[in-house]
Coordinates of C-alpha atoms in Angstrom, one line a residue:
X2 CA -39.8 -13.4 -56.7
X3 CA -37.7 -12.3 -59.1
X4 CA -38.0 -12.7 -63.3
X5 CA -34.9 -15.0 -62.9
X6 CA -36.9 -16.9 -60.0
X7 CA -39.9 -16.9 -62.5
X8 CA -38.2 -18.2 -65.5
X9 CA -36.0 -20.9 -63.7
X10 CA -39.2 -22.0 -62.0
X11 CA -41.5 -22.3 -64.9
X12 CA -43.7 -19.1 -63.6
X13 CA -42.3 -16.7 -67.0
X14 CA -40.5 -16.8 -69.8
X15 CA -37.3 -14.9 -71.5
X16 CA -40.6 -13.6 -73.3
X17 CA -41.9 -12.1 -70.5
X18 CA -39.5 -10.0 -69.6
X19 CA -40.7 -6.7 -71.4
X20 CA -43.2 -7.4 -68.9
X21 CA -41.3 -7.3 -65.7
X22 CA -39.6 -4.1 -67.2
X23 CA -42.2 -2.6 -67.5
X24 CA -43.7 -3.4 -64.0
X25 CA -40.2 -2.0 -62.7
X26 CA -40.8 1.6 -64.5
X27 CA -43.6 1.9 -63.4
X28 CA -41.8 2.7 -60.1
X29 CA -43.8 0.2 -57.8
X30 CA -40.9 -2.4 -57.0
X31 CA -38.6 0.1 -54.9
X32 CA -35.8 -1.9 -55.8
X33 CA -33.0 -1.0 -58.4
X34 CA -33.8 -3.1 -61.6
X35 CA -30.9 -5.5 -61.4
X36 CA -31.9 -6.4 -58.1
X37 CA -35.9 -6.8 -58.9
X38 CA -34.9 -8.7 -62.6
X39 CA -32.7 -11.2 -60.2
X40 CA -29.2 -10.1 -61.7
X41 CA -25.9 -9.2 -60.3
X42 CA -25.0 -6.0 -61.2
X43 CA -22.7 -7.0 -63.9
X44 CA -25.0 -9.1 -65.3
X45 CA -27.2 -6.9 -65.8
X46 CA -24.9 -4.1 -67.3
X47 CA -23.9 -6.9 -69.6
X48 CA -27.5 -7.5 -70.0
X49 CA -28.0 -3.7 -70.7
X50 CA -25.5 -4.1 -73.3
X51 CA -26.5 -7.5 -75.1
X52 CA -29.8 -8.4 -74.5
X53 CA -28.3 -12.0 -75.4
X54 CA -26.9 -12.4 -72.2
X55 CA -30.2 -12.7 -70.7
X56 CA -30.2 -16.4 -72.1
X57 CA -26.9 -17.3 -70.7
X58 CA -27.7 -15.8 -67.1
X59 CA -31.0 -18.3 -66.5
X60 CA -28.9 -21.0 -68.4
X61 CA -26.1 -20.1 -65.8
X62 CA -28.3 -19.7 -62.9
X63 CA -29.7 -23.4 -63.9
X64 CA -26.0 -24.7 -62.9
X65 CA -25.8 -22.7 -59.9
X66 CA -23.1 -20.1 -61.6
X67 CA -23.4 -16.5 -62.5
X68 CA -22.8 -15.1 -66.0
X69 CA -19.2 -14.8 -66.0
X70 CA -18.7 -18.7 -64.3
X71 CA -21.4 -19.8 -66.9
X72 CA -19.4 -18.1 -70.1
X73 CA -16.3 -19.2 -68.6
X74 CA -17.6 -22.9 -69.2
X75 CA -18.8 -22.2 -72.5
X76 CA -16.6 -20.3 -74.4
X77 CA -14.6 -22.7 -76.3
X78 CA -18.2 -24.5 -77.5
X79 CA -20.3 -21.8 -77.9
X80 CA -18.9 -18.6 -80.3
X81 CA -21.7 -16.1 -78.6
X82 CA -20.7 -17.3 -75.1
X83 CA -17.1 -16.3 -76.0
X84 CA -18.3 -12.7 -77.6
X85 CA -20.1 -12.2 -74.0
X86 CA -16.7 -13.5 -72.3
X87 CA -15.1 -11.3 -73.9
X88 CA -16.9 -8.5 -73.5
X89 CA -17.2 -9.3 -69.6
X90 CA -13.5 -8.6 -69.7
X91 CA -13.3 -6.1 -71.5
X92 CA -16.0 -3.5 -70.2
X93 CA -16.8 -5.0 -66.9
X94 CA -13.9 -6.7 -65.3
X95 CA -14.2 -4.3 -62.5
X96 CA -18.3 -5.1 -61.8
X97 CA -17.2 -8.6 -61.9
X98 CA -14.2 -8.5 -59.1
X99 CA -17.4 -7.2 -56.6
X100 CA -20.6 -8.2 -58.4
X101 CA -22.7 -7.0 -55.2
X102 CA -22.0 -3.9 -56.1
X103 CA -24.1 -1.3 -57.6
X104 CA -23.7 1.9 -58.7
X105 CA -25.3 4.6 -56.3
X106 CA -28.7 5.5 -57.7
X107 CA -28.7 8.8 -59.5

C-alpha cells in the first residue's frame, strides 16, 4: 500500500507522512518516492513544491481525479486550489500532458 492508499483508507493520516518519508530514505522501498507515496509524477513535483498540494491530491483521489482534474474543479471556489492550478500550468504543464512519466533516476 501506498501513503495515499493509507490515508484514503483510514490506515494514516496527512500527519503521517514524515513517516512514510522517512521509511522511503531509508532506502528499503526500491521504488522512486512518487511511486511508493502513491503520486503521479507531477503531483508529486507539485507536491515537492507546495507541500499544500498534498491535501488536494487525497481530496482528489477521493473523487477518483488526479491533482490537476481535482484543481480544475476547484479553482473558482477555493483561492489555494487556483494558486496550485496555476502553478500546475505554469511549472509543470509538460509532467501533466504524460503524468506516468518520471524523470530517469540520477
Amino acid at each position: 500500500m501506498t501513503f495515499i492508499d493509507d490515508v484514503l483508507s483510514g490506515e494514516a493520516s496527512l500527519e503521517d507522512f514524515d513517516n512514510y518519508w522517512d521509511k522511503w530514505h531509508e532506502g528499503l522501498t526500491g521504488l522512486p518516492a512518487h511511486t511508493y507515496l502513491g503520486m503521479l509524477w507531477p503531483e508529486y513535483a507539485m507536491w515537492a513544491n507546495d507541500s499544500d498540494a498534498l491535501a488536494y491530491i487525497v481530496a482528489g483521489r477521493r473523487e477518483g481525479r488526479n491533482l490537476l482534474e481535482h484543481l480544475e474543479h476547484q479553482k473558482d471556489r477555493d483561492p489555494k486550489a487556483m494558486e496550485l492550478w496555476d502553478l500546475a500550468h505554469r511549472l509543470y504543464s509538460e509532467e501533466w500532458r504524460n503524468p506516468e512519466l518520471a524523470p530517469p533516476p540520477k
